[in-house]
XYZ file of C-alpha atoms in Angstrom:
735
model
C 0.000 0.000 0.000
C 1.249 3.503 -0.845
C 2.473 5.921 1.864
C -0.347 7.950 3.356
C -0.397 11.689 4.192
C -3.314 12.982 6.213
C -4.039 16.637 7.143
C -6.570 17.350 9.879
C -7.812 20.873 10.613
C -9.170 21.439 14.129
C -10.023 24.923 15.395
C -7.681 26.566 12.908
C -4.677 24.329 13.640
C -3.186 22.022 11.017
C -1.937 18.613 12.079
C 0.008 16.497 9.612
C 0.054 12.750 10.133
C 2.272 10.556 7.994
C 1.689 6.791 7.778
C 4.460 4.721 6.307
C 4.490 1.249 4.738
C 1.688 -1.299 4.765
C -0.222 -0.175 7.858
C -3.810 0.726 6.900
C -5.494 3.842 8.202
C -7.887 1.818 10.356
C -5.017 0.115 12.109
C -3.303 3.450 12.705
C -6.467 4.890 14.235
C -6.916 1.835 16.465
C -3.357 2.075 17.631
C -3.731 5.751 18.447
C -6.929 5.109 20.452
C -5.242 2.336 22.353
C -2.325 4.602 23.220
C -4.709 7.289 24.360
C -6.476 4.812 26.606
C -3.232 3.773 28.286
C -2.027 5.699 31.336
C 1.120 7.621 30.245
C 4.298 6.794 32.204
C 6.777 9.366 33.530
C 9.133 8.925 30.600
C 6.342 9.629 28.151
C 5.297 12.733 30.124
C 8.883 14.047 29.997
C 8.937 13.680 26.249
C 5.569 15.366 25.880
C 6.557 18.262 28.181
C 9.629 19.223 26.126
C 9.421 22.059 23.663
C 9.563 20.924 20.024
C 13.033 22.400 19.376
C 14.664 21.110 22.538
C 17.015 18.225 22.166
C 17.508 18.656 18.469
C 21.045 17.991 17.315
C 22.297 19.885 14.296
C 25.119 18.591 12.144
C 28.043 20.967 11.584
C 27.575 23.340 8.697
C 29.291 22.502 5.467
C 32.429 24.524 4.900
C 31.978 27.125 2.164
C 33.705 26.320 -1.068
C 34.233 29.729 -2.655
C 35.432 30.034 -6.226
C 39.160 30.642 -6.498
C 40.286 33.537 -8.723
C 42.861 32.644 -11.342
C 46.224 34.413 -10.932
C 48.253 35.524 -13.964
C 51.467 37.571 -14.080
C 52.164 39.508 -17.264
C 55.617 40.097 -18.737
C 55.365 43.711 -17.542
C 55.105 42.515 -13.952
C 51.412 43.333 -13.577
C 49.567 40.719 -11.519
C 46.027 39.872 -12.599
C 43.294 37.946 -10.779
C 40.402 36.688 -12.919
C 37.001 35.560 -11.653
C 34.329 34.820 -14.228
C 30.679 35.424 -13.359
C 28.211 35.102 -16.235
C 25.063 35.946 -14.286
C 24.930 39.550 -15.555
C 26.460 41.135 -18.686
C 28.756 43.360 -16.627
C 32.538 43.519 -16.211
C 34.129 45.122 -13.135
C 37.843 45.823 -12.724
C 39.549 46.684 -9.440
C 43.131 47.923 -9.263
C 45.549 48.300 -6.370
C 48.791 50.259 -6.702
C 51.500 50.060 -4.075
C 51.665 53.703 -2.975
C 49.953 55.879 -0.388
C 49.946 59.057 1.661
C 52.533 57.546 4.007
C 55.104 58.143 1.243
C 54.375 61.823 0.574
C 56.818 64.532 1.770
C 56.148 65.998 5.195
C 55.742 69.516 3.785
C 53.274 68.381 1.088
C 50.700 66.433 3.083
C 47.680 65.931 0.823
C 49.784 65.267 -2.284
C 48.724 61.622 -2.597
C 45.007 62.340 -2.283
C 45.159 65.224 -4.754
C 47.184 63.129 -7.209
C 44.600 60.336 -7.121
C 41.649 62.695 -7.520
C 43.110 64.766 -10.369
C 44.228 61.664 -12.273
C 40.514 61.219 -12.899
C 39.070 64.759 -12.862
C 41.976 66.221 -14.845
C 41.556 63.729 -17.652
C 44.302 62.357 -19.865
C 46.605 63.758 -22.508
C 43.981 62.846 -25.117
C 40.711 63.717 -23.336
C 39.722 66.154 -20.605
C 38.040 64.939 -17.449
C 34.759 66.491 -18.593
C 34.970 64.607 -21.880
C 35.577 61.349 -20.010
C 32.555 62.119 -17.820
C 30.346 62.503 -20.878
C 31.545 59.278 -22.513
C 31.105 57.234 -19.335
C 27.731 58.769 -18.549
C 26.428 57.803 -21.985
C 27.581 54.228 -21.364
C 26.204 54.091 -17.783
C 29.775 53.187 -16.840
C 32.280 54.433 -14.280
C 36.035 54.843 -13.900
C 37.401 56.092 -10.580
C 40.840 56.625 -9.023
C 41.949 57.405 -5.475
C 44.951 57.177 -3.178
C 44.544 56.433 0.518
C 46.879 56.011 3.446
C 48.892 53.027 2.252
C 47.502 52.097 -1.161
C 46.223 53.494 -4.408
C 43.027 52.207 -5.985
C 41.243 52.420 -9.305
C 38.070 50.841 -10.592
C 36.024 50.383 -13.737
C 32.497 49.088 -14.261
C 30.925 48.696 -17.722
C 28.450 46.607 -19.632
C 30.094 43.681 -21.390
C 29.441 45.219 -24.787
C 31.350 48.400 -23.778
C 34.356 46.626 -22.275
C 36.823 47.832 -24.908
C 35.889 51.483 -24.341
C 35.905 51.238 -20.544
C 39.206 49.362 -20.444
C 40.816 51.888 -22.786
C 39.721 54.777 -20.534
C 40.954 53.037 -17.394
C 44.344 52.320 -18.961
C 44.623 55.865 -20.308
C 43.844 57.372 -16.897
C 46.402 55.162 -15.145
C 49.150 55.678 -17.735
C 48.636 59.181 -19.153
C 47.009 61.591 -16.658
C 47.223 65.225 -17.823
C 47.001 66.913 -14.384
C 45.315 70.045 -15.733
C 45.917 73.105 -13.566
C 42.251 74.116 -13.178
C 41.333 70.712 -11.734
C 44.344 70.796 -9.413
C 43.249 74.151 -8.051
C 39.645 72.948 -7.661
C 40.839 69.947 -5.659
C 43.022 72.190 -3.486
C 40.014 74.426 -2.805
C 38.046 71.381 -1.639
C 40.876 70.362 0.677
C 41.020 73.868 2.133
C 37.259 73.678 2.746
C 37.725 70.379 4.594
C 40.448 71.900 6.761
C 38.191 74.837 7.623
C 35.376 72.467 8.698
C 37.443 69.823 10.444
C 36.548 71.027 13.937
C 32.784 71.049 13.321
C 32.272 67.436 14.404
C 33.306 66.249 17.865
C 33.550 62.690 16.548
C 35.976 63.742 13.806
C 38.067 65.685 16.310
C 38.224 62.631 18.579
C 39.351 60.312 15.789
C 41.981 62.731 14.491
C 43.489 63.754 17.819
C 43.504 60.200 19.190
C 45.676 59.101 16.259
C 48.050 61.942 17.046
C 48.264 60.930 20.695
C 48.964 57.307 19.774
C 51.437 57.811 16.932
C 52.678 61.367 17.393
C 51.432 64.405 15.501
C 54.203 64.139 12.889
C 53.740 60.437 12.179
C 52.612 59.527 8.644
C 49.852 57.528 10.341
C 48.454 60.599 12.105
C 49.523 63.834 10.435
C 46.891 66.025 8.816
C 46.747 68.393 5.885
C 47.202 72.080 6.607
C 46.729 75.143 4.421
C 50.484 75.473 3.936
C 50.955 71.828 2.906
C 48.140 72.118 0.371
C 49.361 75.479 -0.929
C 52.873 74.102 -1.445
C 51.722 71.352 -3.826
C 52.416 72.010 -7.502
C 51.585 70.241 -10.736
C 55.191 69.040 -10.957
C 54.728 67.308 -7.594
C 51.711 65.398 -8.934
C 53.533 64.392 -12.103
C 56.534 63.119 -10.122
C 54.413 61.225 -7.585
C 52.487 59.485 -10.345
C 55.612 58.620 -12.333
C 57.297 57.098 -9.290
C 54.546 54.682 -8.226
C 52.185 54.066 -11.138
C 54.001 51.266 -12.954
C 52.705 47.870 -14.137
C 55.137 45.977 -11.901
C 53.653 47.868 -8.944
C 50.051 47.045 -9.854
C 47.572 44.294 -9.007
C 44.460 44.127 -11.185
C 41.311 42.085 -10.535
C 38.626 41.346 -13.120
C 35.121 40.102 -12.284
C 32.179 39.497 -14.555
C 30.901 38.184 -17.855
C 34.055 37.509 -19.870
C 36.255 34.777 -21.251
C 39.539 34.685 -19.340
C 41.841 34.141 -22.303
C 40.076 36.771 -24.357
C 40.201 39.439 -21.660
C 43.877 38.771 -20.943
C 44.555 39.713 -24.553
C 42.477 42.885 -24.178
C 44.352 43.891 -21.010
C 47.723 43.334 -22.668
C 46.599 45.472 -25.587
C 45.157 48.280 -23.454
C 48.325 48.616 -21.368
C 50.767 48.366 -24.272
C 53.559 50.860 -23.765
C 53.259 50.980 -19.973
C 56.829 50.230 -19.060
C 57.937 48.623 -15.792
C 60.590 50.424 -13.758
C 62.811 49.878 -10.772
C 60.747 51.257 -7.895
C 62.634 52.384 -4.854
C 59.689 51.838 -2.538
C 60.487 53.397 0.824
C 60.278 51.209 3.864
C 56.967 51.658 5.607
C 57.240 54.060 8.544
C 57.578 52.360 11.895
C 54.812 52.451 14.464
C 56.013 53.642 17.852
C 55.028 50.829 20.183
C 56.000 52.443 23.477
C 52.944 52.653 25.714
C 52.202 54.738 28.788
C 49.132 56.258 30.396
C 48.342 59.548 28.662
C 45.193 61.612 29.111
C 44.220 64.227 26.542
C 41.431 66.801 26.652
C 39.889 68.791 23.834
C 37.527 71.379 25.271
C 34.456 71.853 23.116
C 31.876 73.945 24.938
C 29.109 73.732 22.323
C 28.310 70.050 23.024
C 26.489 68.297 25.859
C 28.100 64.885 25.519
C 31.671 63.639 25.595
C 33.306 61.564 22.904
C 35.843 59.233 24.513
C 38.544 57.083 22.961
C 41.027 54.943 24.792
C 43.517 52.273 23.849
C 47.051 51.719 22.630
C 49.059 50.303 19.736
C 47.638 46.936 18.680
C 49.079 43.986 16.797
C 49.338 42.275 13.415
C 46.828 39.910 11.833
C 49.696 37.502 11.288
C 50.225 37.284 15.057
C 49.752 33.689 16.199
C 47.460 34.971 18.967
C 45.231 36.930 16.600
C 42.419 34.310 16.548
C 42.147 34.393 20.349
C 42.304 38.192 20.295
C 39.407 38.242 17.836
C 37.324 36.177 20.213
C 38.407 38.302 23.177
C 37.437 41.505 21.384
C 34.073 39.998 20.436
C 33.354 39.250 24.076
C 34.630 42.585 25.371
C 33.014 45.072 23.076
C 31.687 43.952 19.697
C 27.942 43.642 19.316
C 24.930 44.102 21.547
C 25.740 41.047 23.673
C 29.272 42.230 24.548
C 30.379 43.033 28.076
C 30.890 46.734 27.420
C 27.433 47.081 25.904
C 25.751 45.159 28.722
C 27.694 46.816 31.523
C 28.159 50.402 30.376
C 24.954 50.853 28.414
C 22.365 48.410 29.740
C 23.224 47.994 33.435
C 24.754 51.383 34.274
C 23.040 53.525 31.639
C 26.231 55.491 31.034
C 26.329 55.477 27.249
C 24.206 54.928 24.195
C 27.116 53.638 22.155
C 30.215 51.838 23.376
C 32.489 49.208 21.842
C 35.973 48.261 20.710
C 37.766 47.103 17.560
C 40.166 44.258 16.794
C 43.187 46.547 16.630
C 45.142 44.540 14.051
C 46.867 45.661 10.865
C 48.204 43.679 7.919
C 51.822 44.825 7.812
C 52.072 47.404 10.600
C 50.418 47.127 14.011
C 46.923 48.521 14.208
C 45.410 50.425 17.107
C 43.309 48.706 19.744
C 40.725 51.237 20.826
C 37.530 51.514 22.791
C 35.021 54.207 21.856
C 32.253 55.629 23.978
C 29.834 58.539 23.798
C 28.362 59.622 27.122
C 26.721 62.711 28.586
C 29.139 65.301 29.929
C 28.114 64.646 33.535
C 29.208 60.994 33.404
C 32.473 61.355 31.505
C 34.913 60.115 34.137
C 32.487 57.591 35.626
C 31.985 55.984 32.213
C 35.738 55.930 31.564
C 36.447 54.285 34.925
C 33.721 51.697 34.316
C 35.249 50.775 30.934
C 38.716 50.416 32.448
C 37.243 48.178 35.161
C 35.651 45.899 32.553
C 38.974 45.436 30.791
C 40.693 44.667 34.106
C 37.982 42.143 34.990
C 38.478 40.380 31.691
C 42.226 40.197 32.319
C 41.664 38.679 35.752
C 38.864 36.158 35.116
C 38.053 33.538 32.550
C 35.071 34.239 30.365
C 32.042 31.978 30.654
C 31.266 29.034 28.369
C 28.237 30.885 27.059
C 30.274 34.010 26.235
C 32.888 31.933 24.438
C 30.303 30.070 22.372
C 28.393 33.227 21.545
C 31.556 35.044 20.443
C 32.752 32.214 18.226
C 29.297 31.700 16.734
C 28.936 35.430 16.184
C 32.206 35.662 14.297
C 31.405 32.575 12.238
C 27.956 33.882 11.378
C 29.350 37.250 10.331
C 31.989 35.535 8.213
C 29.291 34.539 5.748
C 29.702 38.049 4.357
C 33.214 37.098 3.277
C 31.496 34.901 0.687
C 28.222 36.701 0.011
C 29.381 37.883 -3.408
C 32.067 37.089 -5.907
C 33.041 40.736 -5.721
C 33.958 40.319 -2.065
C 35.900 37.154 -2.863
C 37.932 38.927 -5.554
C 38.451 41.995 -3.381
C 39.835 39.812 -0.598
C 42.142 38.059 -3.060
C 43.609 41.400 -4.139
C 43.948 42.553 -0.536
C 45.793 39.412 0.545
C 48.056 39.618 -2.499
C 48.787 43.279 -1.764
C 49.814 42.571 1.834
C 51.460 39.208 1.015
C 49.026 37.074 3.021
C 48.006 33.524 2.045
C 44.918 33.450 -0.139
C 43.154 31.135 2.325
C 43.925 33.372 5.311
C 40.276 33.834 6.254
C 39.663 30.072 6.130
C 42.715 29.483 8.342
C 41.471 32.143 10.740
C 38.012 30.589 10.989
C 39.481 27.142 11.662
C 41.719 28.529 14.419
C 38.901 30.532 16.002
C 36.836 27.355 16.374
C 39.591 25.975 18.610
C 39.960 29.021 20.880
C 39.426 28.179 24.570
C 38.526 30.244 27.608
C 42.082 30.072 28.869
C 43.334 31.268 25.478
C 41.132 34.353 25.755
C 42.284 35.217 29.260
C 45.921 34.668 28.329
C 45.910 36.964 25.285
C 43.827 39.662 26.973
C 46.283 39.728 29.875
C 49.216 39.743 27.462
C 48.048 42.326 24.937
C 45.499 44.647 26.613
C 46.969 47.031 29.188
C 44.392 49.451 30.610
C 47.002 50.964 32.928
C 48.860 52.057 29.769
C 45.844 53.258 27.810
C 45.954 56.586 26.047
C 42.666 58.293 26.926
C 41.113 61.204 25.033
C 37.978 63.113 25.972
C 36.363 65.696 23.692
C 33.622 67.660 25.399
C 32.612 70.416 27.793
C 35.096 69.946 30.624
C 33.276 72.294 32.998
C 30.345 69.833 33.076
C 32.395 66.681 33.791
C 31.359 64.687 36.844
C 34.929 64.532 38.199
C 38.204 66.218 37.319
C 39.727 64.463 34.329
C 43.125 64.417 36.034
C 41.781 61.725 38.351
C 42.650 59.424 35.429
C 46.197 60.775 35.048
C 48.097 63.902 34.095
C 46.032 65.786 31.535
C 47.352 67.406 28.369
C 45.025 70.059 26.966
C 45.048 69.837 23.177
C 44.852 72.958 21.048
C 42.892 72.277 17.856
C 43.183 75.792 16.473
C 43.631 75.579 12.711
C 46.903 77.224 11.645
C 46.409 80.077 9.211
C 48.240 80.000 5.882
C 51.657 81.587 5.753
C 51.699 84.972 4.014
C 52.754 85.133 0.402
C 56.484 85.864 0.156
C 57.315 89.313 -1.206
C 60.562 90.774 -2.470
C 62.649 92.794 -0.046
C 61.575 96.440 -0.124
C 64.076 99.080 -1.188
C 64.013 102.637 0.127
C 62.622 103.883 -3.152
C 59.750 101.349 -3.084
C 58.799 102.373 0.455
C 58.931 106.109 -0.300
C 56.858 105.713 -3.463
C 54.282 103.599 -1.600
C 53.857 106.275 1.073
C 53.459 108.954 -1.580
C 50.772 106.943 -3.402
C 48.917 106.147 -0.171
C 48.916 109.810 0.863
C 47.363 110.751 -2.479
C 44.746 108.004 -2.112
C 43.903 109.152 1.408
C 43.341 112.675 0.136
C 41.206 111.425 -2.778
C 38.972 109.456 -0.429
C 38.164 112.514 1.709
C 41.337 113.442 3.515
C 42.848 112.081 6.706
C 40.887 114.357 9.063
C 37.509 113.425 7.571
C 38.414 109.722 7.603
C 39.430 109.921 11.267
C 36.069 111.454 12.157
C 34.097 108.424 10.920
C 32.571 106.694 13.960
C 29.574 104.890 12.493
C 28.770 103.629 9.029
C 25.468 102.266 7.746
C 24.990 100.826 4.257
C 21.766 99.502 2.742
C 21.474 97.673 -0.525
C 21.185 94.464 -2.527
C 23.551 91.498 -2.527
C 23.615 88.954 -5.345
C 25.527 85.858 -4.273
C 26.736 82.995 -6.452
C 26.129 79.757 -4.564
C 26.437 76.091 -5.598
C 22.651 76.168 -6.044
C 22.751 79.245 -8.292
C 22.342 82.993 -7.798
C 20.672 84.190 -4.606
C 19.460 87.776 -4.155
C 19.329 89.284 -0.682
C 18.493 92.643 0.842
C 21.184 93.693 3.283
C 21.862 96.299 5.945
C 25.375 96.599 7.352
C 25.867 98.721 10.471
C 29.308 99.453 11.944
C 30.293 101.243 15.132
C 34.045 101.730 15.098
C 36.385 100.412 16.233
C 34.975 96.883 16.495
C 31.207 96.427 16.555
C 29.032 95.472 13.601
C 25.670 94.022 12.663
C 24.908 92.447 9.307
C 21.199 91.789 8.624
C 20.333 89.905 5.430
C 16.851 89.070 4.146
C 16.040 86.653 1.332
C 12.744 88.009 -0.058
C 11.988 84.877 -2.063
C 12.094 82.785 1.107
C 10.924 85.325 3.669
C 14.021 84.495 5.722
C 16.196 86.883 7.720
C 19.662 86.137 9.087
C 21.947 88.270 11.227
C 25.586 88.243 12.241
C 26.530 90.425 15.174
C 29.877 91.431 16.654
C 29.342 92.916 20.090
C 31.817 94.452 22.507
C 32.903 91.077 23.877
C 30.792 88.452 22.108
C 29.717 87.379 18.643
C 26.640 85.470 17.566
C 24.446 84.518 14.636
C 20.656 84.580 14.403
C 18.732 82.512 11.857
C 15.555 80.474 11.391
C 16.802 77.953 13.980
C 17.483 80.580 16.632
C 20.576 82.216 18.044
C 23.973 80.583 18.426
C 27.503 81.625 19.247
C 29.550 82.577 16.222
C 32.665 80.406 15.773
C 35.795 82.388 16.568
C 37.164 82.092 13.028
C 34.069 83.853 11.685
C 34.148 86.414 14.486
C 37.754 87.251 13.599
C 36.831 87.512 9.931
C 34.081 89.950 10.933
C 36.666 92.111 12.695
C 38.848 91.917 9.588
C 35.950 93.126 7.419
C 35.572 96.197 9.623
C 39.295 96.976 9.401
C 39.308 96.682 5.587
C 36.705 99.444 5.216
C 38.314 102.499 3.625
C 38.152 104.906 6.626
C 39.896 102.652 9.205
C 42.255 101.157 6.608
C 43.473 104.479 5.156
C 43.767 105.945 8.626
C 45.917 102.973 9.658
C 48.264 103.111 6.649
C 48.973 106.796 7.275
C 51.069 105.774 10.267
C 54.802 106.184 9.817
C 55.658 102.729 11.219
C 53.344 100.722 8.976
C 55.430 98.525 6.595
C 54.489 99.342 3.002
C 56.138 98.979 -0.394
C 55.385 99.684 -4.034
C 55.164 96.470 -6.097
C 54.740 97.995 -9.546
C 51.832 98.666 -11.880
C 48.898 96.533 -13.032
C 45.917 96.902 -15.322
C 42.623 96.712 -13.385
C 39.597 96.570 -15.657
C 41.272 98.810 -18.226
C 42.732 101.263 -15.695
C 46.434 101.412 -14.827
C 46.902 101.153 -11.085
C 49.849 101.291 -8.716
C 50.109 98.216 -6.503
C 50.985 98.875 -2.857
C 51.540 96.105 -0.337
C 50.610 96.852 3.260
C 52.153 94.146 5.476
C 51.314 92.901 8.951
C 48.027 94.736 9.484
C 45.506 93.553 12.125
C 43.753 91.767 9.239
C 46.903 90.365 7.648
C 48.690 91.624 4.570
C 46.672 93.457 1.951
C 47.453 94.757 -1.537
C 45.861 98.033 -2.593
C 45.491 98.833 -6.290
C 45.239 102.624 -6.637
C 44.110 104.164 -9.901
C 46.870 106.384 -11.278
C 44.434 109.107 -12.384
C 41.624 109.274 -9.783
C 43.757 107.923 -6.919
C 40.740 105.847 -5.883
C 41.204 102.312 -4.612
C 39.971 100.144 -7.483
C 40.986 96.774 -6.083
C 41.945 95.151 -2.794
C 43.561 91.715 -2.609
C 43.860 89.765 0.622
C 43.244 86.442 2.284
C 39.715 85.942 3.641
C 37.277 83.213 4.601
C 35.175 81.682 1.845
C 31.538 80.624 2.006
C 32.475 77.316 3.672
C 34.903 78.907 6.115
C 37.974 78.010 4.075
C 40.771 80.539 3.405
C 40.493 82.063 -0.048
C 42.447 84.615 -2.019
C 39.878 87.392 -2.310
C 39.848 90.257 -4.757
C 37.509 93.150 -3.952
C 36.633 95.572 -6.755
C 35.044 98.818 -5.403
C 33.508 101.346 -7.790
C 30.816 103.997 -8.305
C 32.324 106.244 -5.630
C 30.020 108.901 -4.139
C 30.664 111.553 -1.489
C 28.897 110.929 1.826
C 29.620 113.433 4.644
C 32.860 114.426 2.939
C 34.092 110.823 2.507
C 34.170 108.808 -0.720
C 32.027 105.678 -0.448
C 31.932 102.869 -3.051
C 28.324 102.102 -3.990
C 29.327 99.041 -6.012
C 31.590 96.201 -4.864
C 32.352 92.920 -6.642
C 33.943 90.070 -4.681
C 36.019 87.368 -6.387
C 37.368 84.334 -4.493
C 40.147 82.262 -6.066
C 39.289 83.718 -9.449
C 35.533 83.027 -9.229
C 32.966 85.799 -8.753
C 31.063 85.088 -5.529
C 29.078 88.247 -4.802
C 28.095 91.677 -6.084
C 26.934 94.406 -3.704
C 24.965 97.432 -4.911
C 24.170 100.114 -2.334
C 21.016 102.195 -2.427
C 21.886 104.247 0.649
C 24.901 104.971 2.849
C 25.186 106.999 6.055
C 28.241 108.187 7.956
C 28.085 109.161 11.636
C 24.342 108.584 11.809
C 23.045 107.874 15.290
C 23.105 104.131 15.965
C 21.197 102.399 18.757
C 23.913 100.514 20.684
C 21.389 97.897 21.797
C 21.519 96.296 18.351
C 24.982 95.011 19.281
C 23.750 93.414 22.521
C 22.737 89.742 22.621
């Protein structure tokens, strides 16, 4: 008789009964009734009382069998990994070049990143970057290049049918970058903007300054770009950096997608024809200073109500024989929601929303073992002490069986993502080849982690984690801390002030240049109203329209600028189209901004720029330069919008150096050139073009001003009204 499957539905529940072999349904029913009539014994009750999933035994999971990329080395020395995947008609190429920011000169920090970016944006010797953009956009393809800390990368993604075009562009970009000057300058502007904004985020400050505490501020693993290092970079530097490192024998290339391996090898050889290998004197990687000692750093940031904390020390290598046990130890200590730090610091004590640690291992130089925590200001030291106590407890006691199992299972479960795509498999192959690790490193690691014991964890934690030697950094409002930070150790207060760019070098002034400059300035002072009238200016009010060029297009605003010399001002701007008003105010001893979201303290860099704006107004500026001790010199002549002007440099003013361009006929100032802050707070080279001079209370006032930053017009101001020495209500400068 055939096997029998019976489904019975009772009160919405489905019961499935399977009868096997020759036993008829009647016999099965009789047997069931007989069993029901019997009194169940204790053993039967135990079985019935168990939950359905209890007691189940699962066989070990099958080991993944990932595809193995094929490795080929070309005659040029280029190493290629091939992994075919015919599921989609797409071909992706990933490239790694042995280079990095760690090899750039100390006085040109940012060179590597700018080189990588402009290789792509600057185009090649045959096509501009904009032309490449158009070609790739029409193909729905991409080609990208970048250089990070210790490696350079490039990538290409195209449809199979467009492989020849995409591969040709990738090869051209890698071999023949043009490094066009306009794209270099654009990239430098973006870096300057990043420098100007780098103190906006407490988390970014914490990450940056912790690296400096661990490695030293001058270490290639911690140093940061500055205005001077960016300004010192030239096109020749980019050309030389590229020529030194971008060679086929310094390149690993991975190909994934819908292709035939032999066919694509021929295409790659053809695309890179002419790319010659070279002897590369690759510098030895900088050493990591492994000396450890308790250090406590503080960055005071008064505009936050929580503290970002980092603590830790130099870590270890992934090739360390104890790395598998360290992975498990880190899992238990602070990785995931079931970790000790999360349960203790967040759940039990309620001291932090986020807390955790990392593995702290690098491939060829030691990584950094660190613990991160964000807590409210009033629990800063308490949270830090609690974290240190958890690390000490883990050093002193064995972990539990449950913790060990959970950590190992957690790592194994997460390791599935090492195989979730062929792209990840190829990427890992390139990474291991780049750092000279065995291609089955992750499989070896997983096998070793399965054998980690509780005693292994305690041993490596005690050996490698030293909370008494942790470097500790807190970024927050120190006045709100629950305890003095020096209860953790001697505190170093860290200054995060952004260094201003060095002034542009000027030729040494001769006596004749100085005398001529003073003569020209005296004539300009007289033409603008005379020294006595200029000295009498106490207040200045201007009303008019401002047209600003923003990334989103032109924006028209109505503005009123009120100044009370020597140092108070109020700038009120209204955007009629949006019905929005914004104000910036410099008071006697404070500065603030008012906008749709309320009032807030003005960052000091913007407050200082506001003071500089006041100084650069004609009355205070011309009054200042009339002083006999002010360093000035004549730099020659220059055409300014069709007018010949004498160029006078005024050095070391309260607002920095400034060049005045004075019309040779009218003696009016027709241009001012100086360093200012751009729209994003970055330093820019600003040119100010005043015009349409009118006499107000005996003083010449420019009713038209055009502002140009780094060669790009950013704003045009047209005044409708100006007042000098009008009565001003001082309360407008009070917060």
